Coordinates of C-alpha atoms in Angstrom, one line a residue:
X1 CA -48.3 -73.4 8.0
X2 CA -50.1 -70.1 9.3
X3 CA -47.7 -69.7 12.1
X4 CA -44.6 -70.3 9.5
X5 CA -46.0 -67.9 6.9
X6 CA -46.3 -65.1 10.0
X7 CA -43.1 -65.8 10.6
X8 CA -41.6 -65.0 7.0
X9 CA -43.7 -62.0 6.9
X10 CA -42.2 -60.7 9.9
X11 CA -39.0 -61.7 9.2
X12 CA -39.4 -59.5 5.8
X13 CA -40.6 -56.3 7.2
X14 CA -37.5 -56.6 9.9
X15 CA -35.2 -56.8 7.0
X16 CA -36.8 -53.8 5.0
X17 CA -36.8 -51.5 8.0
X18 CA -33.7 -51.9 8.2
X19 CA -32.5 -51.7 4.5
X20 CA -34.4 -48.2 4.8
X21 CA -32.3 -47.2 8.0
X22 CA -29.0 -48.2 5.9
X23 CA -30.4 -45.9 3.1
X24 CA -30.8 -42.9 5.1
X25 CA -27.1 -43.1 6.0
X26 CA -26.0 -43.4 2.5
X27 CA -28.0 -40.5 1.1
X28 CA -26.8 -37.0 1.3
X29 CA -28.4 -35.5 4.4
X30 CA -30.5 -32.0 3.2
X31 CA -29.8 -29.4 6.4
X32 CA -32.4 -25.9 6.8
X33 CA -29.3 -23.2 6.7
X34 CA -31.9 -20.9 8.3
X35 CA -29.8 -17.5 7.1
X36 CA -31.3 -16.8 3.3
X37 CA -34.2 -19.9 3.5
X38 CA -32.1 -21.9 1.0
X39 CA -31.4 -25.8 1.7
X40 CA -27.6 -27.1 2.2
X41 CA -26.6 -29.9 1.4
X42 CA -23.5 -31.7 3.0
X43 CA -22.0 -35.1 3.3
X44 CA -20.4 -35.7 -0.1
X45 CA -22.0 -33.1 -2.3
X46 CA -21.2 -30.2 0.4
X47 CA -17.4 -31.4 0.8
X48 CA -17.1 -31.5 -3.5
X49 CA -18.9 -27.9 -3.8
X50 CA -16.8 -26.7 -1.2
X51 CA -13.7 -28.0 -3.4
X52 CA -14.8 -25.8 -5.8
X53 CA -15.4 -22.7 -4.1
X54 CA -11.4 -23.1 -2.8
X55 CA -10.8 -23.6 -6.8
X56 CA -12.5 -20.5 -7.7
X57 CA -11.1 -18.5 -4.8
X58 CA -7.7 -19.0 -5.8
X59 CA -8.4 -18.5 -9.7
X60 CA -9.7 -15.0 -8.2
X61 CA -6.4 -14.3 -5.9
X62 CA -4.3 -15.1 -8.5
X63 CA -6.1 -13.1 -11.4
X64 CA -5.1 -9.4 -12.4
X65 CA -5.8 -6.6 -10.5
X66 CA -9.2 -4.9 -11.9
X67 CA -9.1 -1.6 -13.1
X68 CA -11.1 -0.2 -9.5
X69 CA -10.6 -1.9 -6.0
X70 CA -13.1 -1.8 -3.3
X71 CA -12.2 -3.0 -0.1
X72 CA -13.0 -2.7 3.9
X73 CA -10.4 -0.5 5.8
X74 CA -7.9 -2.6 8.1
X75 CA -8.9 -0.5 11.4
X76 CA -12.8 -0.1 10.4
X77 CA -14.0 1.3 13.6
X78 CA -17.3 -0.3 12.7
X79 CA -19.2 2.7 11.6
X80 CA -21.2 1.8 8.5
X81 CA -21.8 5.5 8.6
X82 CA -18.2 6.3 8.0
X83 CA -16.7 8.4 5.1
X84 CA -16.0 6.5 1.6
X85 CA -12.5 7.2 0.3
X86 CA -11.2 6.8 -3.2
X87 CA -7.6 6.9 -4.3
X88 CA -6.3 7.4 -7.7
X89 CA -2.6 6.6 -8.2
X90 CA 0.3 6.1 -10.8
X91 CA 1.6 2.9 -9.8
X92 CA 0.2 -0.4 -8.6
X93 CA -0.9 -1.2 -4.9
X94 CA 2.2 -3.1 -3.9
X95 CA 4.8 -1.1 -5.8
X96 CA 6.9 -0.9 -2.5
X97 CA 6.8 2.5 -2.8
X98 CA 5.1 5.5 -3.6
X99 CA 1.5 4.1 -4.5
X100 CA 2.0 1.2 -1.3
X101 CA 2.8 4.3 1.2
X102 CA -0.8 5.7 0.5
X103 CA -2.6 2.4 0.4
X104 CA -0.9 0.9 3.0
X105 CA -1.9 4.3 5.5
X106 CA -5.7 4.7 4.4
X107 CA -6.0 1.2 5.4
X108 CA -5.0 2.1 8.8
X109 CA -7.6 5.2 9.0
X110 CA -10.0 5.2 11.4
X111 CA -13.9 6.7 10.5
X112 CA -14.1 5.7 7.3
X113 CA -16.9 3.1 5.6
X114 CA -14.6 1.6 2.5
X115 CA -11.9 2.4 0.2
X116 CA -11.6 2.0 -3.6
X117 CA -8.4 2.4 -5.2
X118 CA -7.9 3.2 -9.0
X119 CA -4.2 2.3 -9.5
X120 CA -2.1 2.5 -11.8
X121 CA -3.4 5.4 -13.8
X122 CA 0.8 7.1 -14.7
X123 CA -1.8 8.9 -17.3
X124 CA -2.4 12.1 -16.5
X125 CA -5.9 11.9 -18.5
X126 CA -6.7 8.8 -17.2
X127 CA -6.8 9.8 -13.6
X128 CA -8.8 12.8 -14.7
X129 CA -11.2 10.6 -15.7
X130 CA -11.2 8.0 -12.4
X131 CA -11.2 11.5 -10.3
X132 CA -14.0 12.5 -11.9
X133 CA -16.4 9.3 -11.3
X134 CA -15.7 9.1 -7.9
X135 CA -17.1 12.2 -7.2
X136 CA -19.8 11.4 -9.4
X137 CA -20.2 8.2 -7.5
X138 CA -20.6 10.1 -4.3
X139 CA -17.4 9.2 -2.5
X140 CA -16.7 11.7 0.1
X141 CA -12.9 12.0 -0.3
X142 CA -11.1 11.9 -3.7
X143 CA -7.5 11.5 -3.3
X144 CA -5.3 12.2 -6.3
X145 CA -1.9 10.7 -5.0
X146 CA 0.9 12.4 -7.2
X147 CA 1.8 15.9 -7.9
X148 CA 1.1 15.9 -11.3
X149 CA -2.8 15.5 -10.6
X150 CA -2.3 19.0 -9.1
X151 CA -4.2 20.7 -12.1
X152 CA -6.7 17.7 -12.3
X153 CA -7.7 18.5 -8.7
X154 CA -8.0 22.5 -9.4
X155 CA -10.4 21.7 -12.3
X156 CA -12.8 18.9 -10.9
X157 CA -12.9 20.2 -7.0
X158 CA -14.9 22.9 -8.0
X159 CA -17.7 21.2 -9.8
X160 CA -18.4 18.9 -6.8
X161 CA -18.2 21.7 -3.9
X162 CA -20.1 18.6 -1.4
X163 CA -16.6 16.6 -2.2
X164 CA -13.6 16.7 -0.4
X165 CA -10.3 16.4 -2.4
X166 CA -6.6 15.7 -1.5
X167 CA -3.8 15.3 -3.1
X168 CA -0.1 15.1 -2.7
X169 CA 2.8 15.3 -2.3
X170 CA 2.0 19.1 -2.5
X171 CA 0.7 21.9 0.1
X172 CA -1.2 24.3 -2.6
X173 CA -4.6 24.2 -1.7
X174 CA -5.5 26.7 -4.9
X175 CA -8.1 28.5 -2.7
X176 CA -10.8 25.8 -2.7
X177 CA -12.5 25.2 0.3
X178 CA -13.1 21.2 -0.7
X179 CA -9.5 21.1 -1.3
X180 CA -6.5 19.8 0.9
X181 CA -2.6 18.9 0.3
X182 CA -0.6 16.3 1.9
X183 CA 3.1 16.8 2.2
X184 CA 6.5 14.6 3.5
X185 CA 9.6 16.1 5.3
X186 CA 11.5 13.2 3.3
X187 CA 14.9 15.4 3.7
X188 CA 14.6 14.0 7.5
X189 CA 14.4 11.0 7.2
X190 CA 17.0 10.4 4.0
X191 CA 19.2 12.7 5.9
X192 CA 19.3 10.2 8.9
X193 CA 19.9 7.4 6.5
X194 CA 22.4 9.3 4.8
X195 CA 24.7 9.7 7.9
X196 CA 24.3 5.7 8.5
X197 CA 25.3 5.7 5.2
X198 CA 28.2 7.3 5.7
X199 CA 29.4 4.8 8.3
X200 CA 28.5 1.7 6.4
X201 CA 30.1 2.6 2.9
X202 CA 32.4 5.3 1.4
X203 CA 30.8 5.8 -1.7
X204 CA 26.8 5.9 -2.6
X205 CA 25.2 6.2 -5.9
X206 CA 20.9 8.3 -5.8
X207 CA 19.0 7.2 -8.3
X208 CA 16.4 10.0 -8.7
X209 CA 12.9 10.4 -10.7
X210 CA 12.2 13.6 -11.7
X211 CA 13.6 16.6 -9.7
X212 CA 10.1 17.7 -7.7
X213 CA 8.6 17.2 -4.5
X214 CA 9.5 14.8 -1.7
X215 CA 11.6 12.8 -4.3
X216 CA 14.4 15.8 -4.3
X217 CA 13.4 16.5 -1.1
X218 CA 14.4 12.9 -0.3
X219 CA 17.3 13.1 -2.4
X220 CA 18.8 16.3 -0.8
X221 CA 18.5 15.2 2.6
X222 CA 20.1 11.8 2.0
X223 CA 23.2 13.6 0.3
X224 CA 23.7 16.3 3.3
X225 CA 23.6 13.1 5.5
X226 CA 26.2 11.2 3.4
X227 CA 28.3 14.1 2.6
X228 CA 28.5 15.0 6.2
X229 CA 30.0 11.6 7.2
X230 CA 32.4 11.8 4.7
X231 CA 31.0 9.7 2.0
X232 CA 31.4 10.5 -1.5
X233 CA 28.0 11.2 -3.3
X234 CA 26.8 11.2 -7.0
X235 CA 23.2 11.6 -8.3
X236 CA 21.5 10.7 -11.2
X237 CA 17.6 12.4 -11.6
X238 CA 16.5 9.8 -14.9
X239 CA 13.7 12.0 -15.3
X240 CA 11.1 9.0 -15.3
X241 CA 8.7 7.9 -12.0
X242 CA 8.0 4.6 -14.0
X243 CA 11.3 3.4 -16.1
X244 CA 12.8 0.2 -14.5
X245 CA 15.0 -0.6 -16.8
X246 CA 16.7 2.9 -16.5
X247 CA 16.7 3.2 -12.8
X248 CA 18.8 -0.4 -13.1
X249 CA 21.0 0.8 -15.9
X250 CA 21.6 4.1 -13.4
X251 CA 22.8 1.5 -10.6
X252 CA 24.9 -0.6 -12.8
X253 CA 26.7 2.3 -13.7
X254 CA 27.1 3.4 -10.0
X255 CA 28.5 0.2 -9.3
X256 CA 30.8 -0.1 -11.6
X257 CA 32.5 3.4 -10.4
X258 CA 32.5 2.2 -6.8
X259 CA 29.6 2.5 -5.2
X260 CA 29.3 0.8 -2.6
X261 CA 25.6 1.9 -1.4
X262 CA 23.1 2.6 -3.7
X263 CA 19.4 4.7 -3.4
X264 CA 16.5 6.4 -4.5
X265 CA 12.9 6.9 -4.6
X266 CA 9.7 6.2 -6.4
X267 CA 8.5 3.0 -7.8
X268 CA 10.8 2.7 -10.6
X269 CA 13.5 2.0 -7.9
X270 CA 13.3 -1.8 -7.9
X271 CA 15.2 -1.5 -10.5
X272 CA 17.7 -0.5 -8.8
X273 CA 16.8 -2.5 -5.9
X274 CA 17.6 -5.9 -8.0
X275 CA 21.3 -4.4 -9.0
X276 CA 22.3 -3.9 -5.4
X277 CA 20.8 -7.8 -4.6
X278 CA 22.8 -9.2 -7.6
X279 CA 25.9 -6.5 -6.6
X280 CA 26.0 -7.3 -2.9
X281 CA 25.7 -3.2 -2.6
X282 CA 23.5 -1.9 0.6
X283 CA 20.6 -0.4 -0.3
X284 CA 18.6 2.4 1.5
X285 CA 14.5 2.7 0.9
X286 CA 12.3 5.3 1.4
X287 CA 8.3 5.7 0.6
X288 CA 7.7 2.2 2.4
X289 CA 9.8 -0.6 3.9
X290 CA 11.6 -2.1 0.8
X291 CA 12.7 -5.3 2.3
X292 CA 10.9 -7.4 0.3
X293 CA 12.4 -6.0 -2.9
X294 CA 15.6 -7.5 -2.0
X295 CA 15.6 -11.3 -0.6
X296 CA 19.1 -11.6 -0.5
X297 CA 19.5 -9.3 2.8
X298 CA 20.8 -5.9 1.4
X299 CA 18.1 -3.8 2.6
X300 CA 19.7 -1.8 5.6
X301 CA 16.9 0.4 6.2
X302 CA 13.8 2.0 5.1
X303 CA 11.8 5.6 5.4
X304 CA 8.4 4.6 5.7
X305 CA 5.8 7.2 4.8
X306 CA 2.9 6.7 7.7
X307 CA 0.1 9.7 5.9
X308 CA -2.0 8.5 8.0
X309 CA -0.4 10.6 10.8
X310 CA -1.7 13.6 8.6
X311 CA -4.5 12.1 6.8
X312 CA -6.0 10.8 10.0
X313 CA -7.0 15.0 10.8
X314 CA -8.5 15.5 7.4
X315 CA -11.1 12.9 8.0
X316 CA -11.3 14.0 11.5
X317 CA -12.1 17.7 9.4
X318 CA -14.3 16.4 7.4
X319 CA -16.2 14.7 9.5
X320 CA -16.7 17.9 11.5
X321 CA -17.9 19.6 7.8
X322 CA -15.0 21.0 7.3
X323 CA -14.3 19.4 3.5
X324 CA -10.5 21.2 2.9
X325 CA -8.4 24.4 2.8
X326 CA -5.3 23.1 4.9
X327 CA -2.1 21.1 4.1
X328 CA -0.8 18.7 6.0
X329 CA 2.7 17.3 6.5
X330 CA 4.6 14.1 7.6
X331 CA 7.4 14.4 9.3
X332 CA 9.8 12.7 12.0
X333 CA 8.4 14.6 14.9
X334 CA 5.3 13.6 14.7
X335 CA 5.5 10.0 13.6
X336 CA 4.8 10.3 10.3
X337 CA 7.8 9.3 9.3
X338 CA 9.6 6.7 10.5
X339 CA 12.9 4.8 10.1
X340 CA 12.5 0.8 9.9
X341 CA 15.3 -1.6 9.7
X342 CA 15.6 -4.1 6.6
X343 CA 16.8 -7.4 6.2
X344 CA 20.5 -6.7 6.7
X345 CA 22.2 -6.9 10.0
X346 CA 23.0 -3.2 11.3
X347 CA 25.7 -3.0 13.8
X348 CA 24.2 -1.8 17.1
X349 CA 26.6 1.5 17.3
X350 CA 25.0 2.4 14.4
X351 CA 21.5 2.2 15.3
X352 CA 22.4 4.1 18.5
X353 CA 24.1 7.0 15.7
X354 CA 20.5 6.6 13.6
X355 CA 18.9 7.0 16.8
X356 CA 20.6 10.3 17.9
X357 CA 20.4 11.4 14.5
X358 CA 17.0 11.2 14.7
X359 CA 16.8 13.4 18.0
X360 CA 19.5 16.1 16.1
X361 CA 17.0 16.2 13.0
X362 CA 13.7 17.1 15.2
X363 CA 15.7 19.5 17.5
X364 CA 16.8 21.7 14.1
X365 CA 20.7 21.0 14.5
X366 CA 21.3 19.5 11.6
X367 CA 20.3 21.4 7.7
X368 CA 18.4 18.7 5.8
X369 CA 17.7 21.0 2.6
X370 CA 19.1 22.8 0.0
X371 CA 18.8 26.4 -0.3

């Protein structure tokens, strides 16, 4: 009976150990994460919080843009010690234009900490403000991108003398010693895509903003181009940076006079854009590569704006204590602008005529201005 009861008691204790050993691999298992002394759990709870950071994640991508960006440069040479740079601008981050061009090249900017953008701000008063704070904030370079911030940047720059300030497209530098202007030789590059122009269509329709800066500039160059290839040119300034809908009433009524290639610059150009996709019309971009404006492969080319070619020596500048007093410029010679194709299928002849074009433009033997 002893021996029996020994037995069963045995036989029990067997059972529970392992009961306990099935338990342990049915409860969540608790893990040390050893980098902030907190506990993480994984198994089923980690995969189901993990769920819900993915959730939250894309809630977040997919929300409006916040009135201020922060983010870490593209080419961060790993210097926590690098300059902060703020950007105000009139349009939004991927405008495919104007706004994009500067975006796009700060990213690429080498000795520099972090960027914030402020986009979106077509309000004179409202970038005066955002200009304003940065400084306050302590960036070290305020960038007002658009020529109407010209008098915004004469006011502020001298109340904040340990600030550097840019702005552009412009080269007046009013005197101040924090201040610098950034510049484009557009006429170059629009004058090379107005001789290709010339050789794809016989008669081309500019949509212009307002008659200022690199947009005429732009403008000007792209006609001389056409014009000297034979093409038939008519331009339309809508006086507006912003309005869509007129920039595409503009290029309807292009179209339906004959135009068989359609332009123009700043960001109320996809607009116009959409009426070349839906005309079958070539289109020719400038500011950044406009390719994905147009899905429906009627991009032949694009200038693209690269500031940081310029804006790459102004933080070199200012990194040496030198916070302003030059103007910079873009331009084909030295990289700054460049001609990328689009998503429609440029005959190789005329590449090679783009290319030589090119070569023309830099030597001086062609006139890409006015006056």
């Amino acid at each position: 009976m002893k021996k029996t009861m020994l037995f069963l008691v045995a036989l029990l204790a067997a059972f529970s150990l392992f009961a306990a050993s099935c338990g342990d691999d049915e409860e969540a298992e608790v893990v040390d994460s050893g980098d902030d002394g907190s506990d993480m759990v994984e198994e089923e709870r980690g995969s189901d919080m993990a769920e819900e950071d993915d959730s939250d994640m894309a809630e977040e991508d997919d929300s409006d843009m916040t009135e201020e960006e922060t983010r870490e440069p593209e080419t961060d040479d790993g210097d926590s010690a690098g300059l902060r740079v703020a950007i105000v601008a009139p349009s939004a981050e991927n405008d495919l234009a104007f706004t994009q061009s500067i975006v796009d090249s700060v990213d690429r900017l080498t000795g520099i900490s972090d960027i914030a953008v402020t986009p979106g701000t077509f309000i004179v008063e409202d970038a005066g403000v955002a200009l304003r704070q940065y400084a306050e904030d302590g960036y070290d370079l305020v960038i007002g991108h658009g020529s109407q911030y010209g008098g915004l940047i004469q006011e502020i720059a001298p109340d904040f003398p340990n600030t550097a300030f840019a702005w552009g497209t412009a080269v007046d530098t009013f005197g101040l010693p924090n201040v610098s202007a950034y510049t484009a030789a557009s006429n170059e590059g629009g004058y090379v895509l107005g001789t290709l122009a010339a050789e794809l269509g016989t008669n081309v329709g500019i949509v212009g903003p307002i008659e200022v800066g690199d947009a005429k500039l732009y403008v000007d160059g792209f006609r001389l181009g056409a014009e000297a290839g034979g093409a038939e040119v008519n331009v339309v300034y809508i006086e507006s940076f912003a309005d869509v809908q007129l920039a595409s009433e503009t290029a309807t009524g292009f179209v339906q006079n004959g135009a068989d290639i359609l332009t123009g610059t700043a960001q109320m150009t996809v607009g116009a854009i959409s009426v070349a996709e839906n005309e079958g019309v070539l289109w020719f971009g400038t500011q950044s590569n406009q390719t994905g404006a147009a899905a429906d492969g009627v991009v032949a080319a694009s200038q693209v704006y690269r500031w940081e070619v310029a804006l790459q020596q102004l933080v070199d500048d200012i990194n040496n204590g030198v916070l302003g007093g030059s103007s910079y410029e873009i331009n084909l010679e030295n990289g700054g602008l460049v001609i990328e194709p689009g998503n429609w299928d440029v005959p190789d002849e005329i590449n090679d005529l783009g290319d030589a074009t090119i070569v023309a433009v830099i030597a001086g033997e062609v006139t890409t201005t006015v006056g």
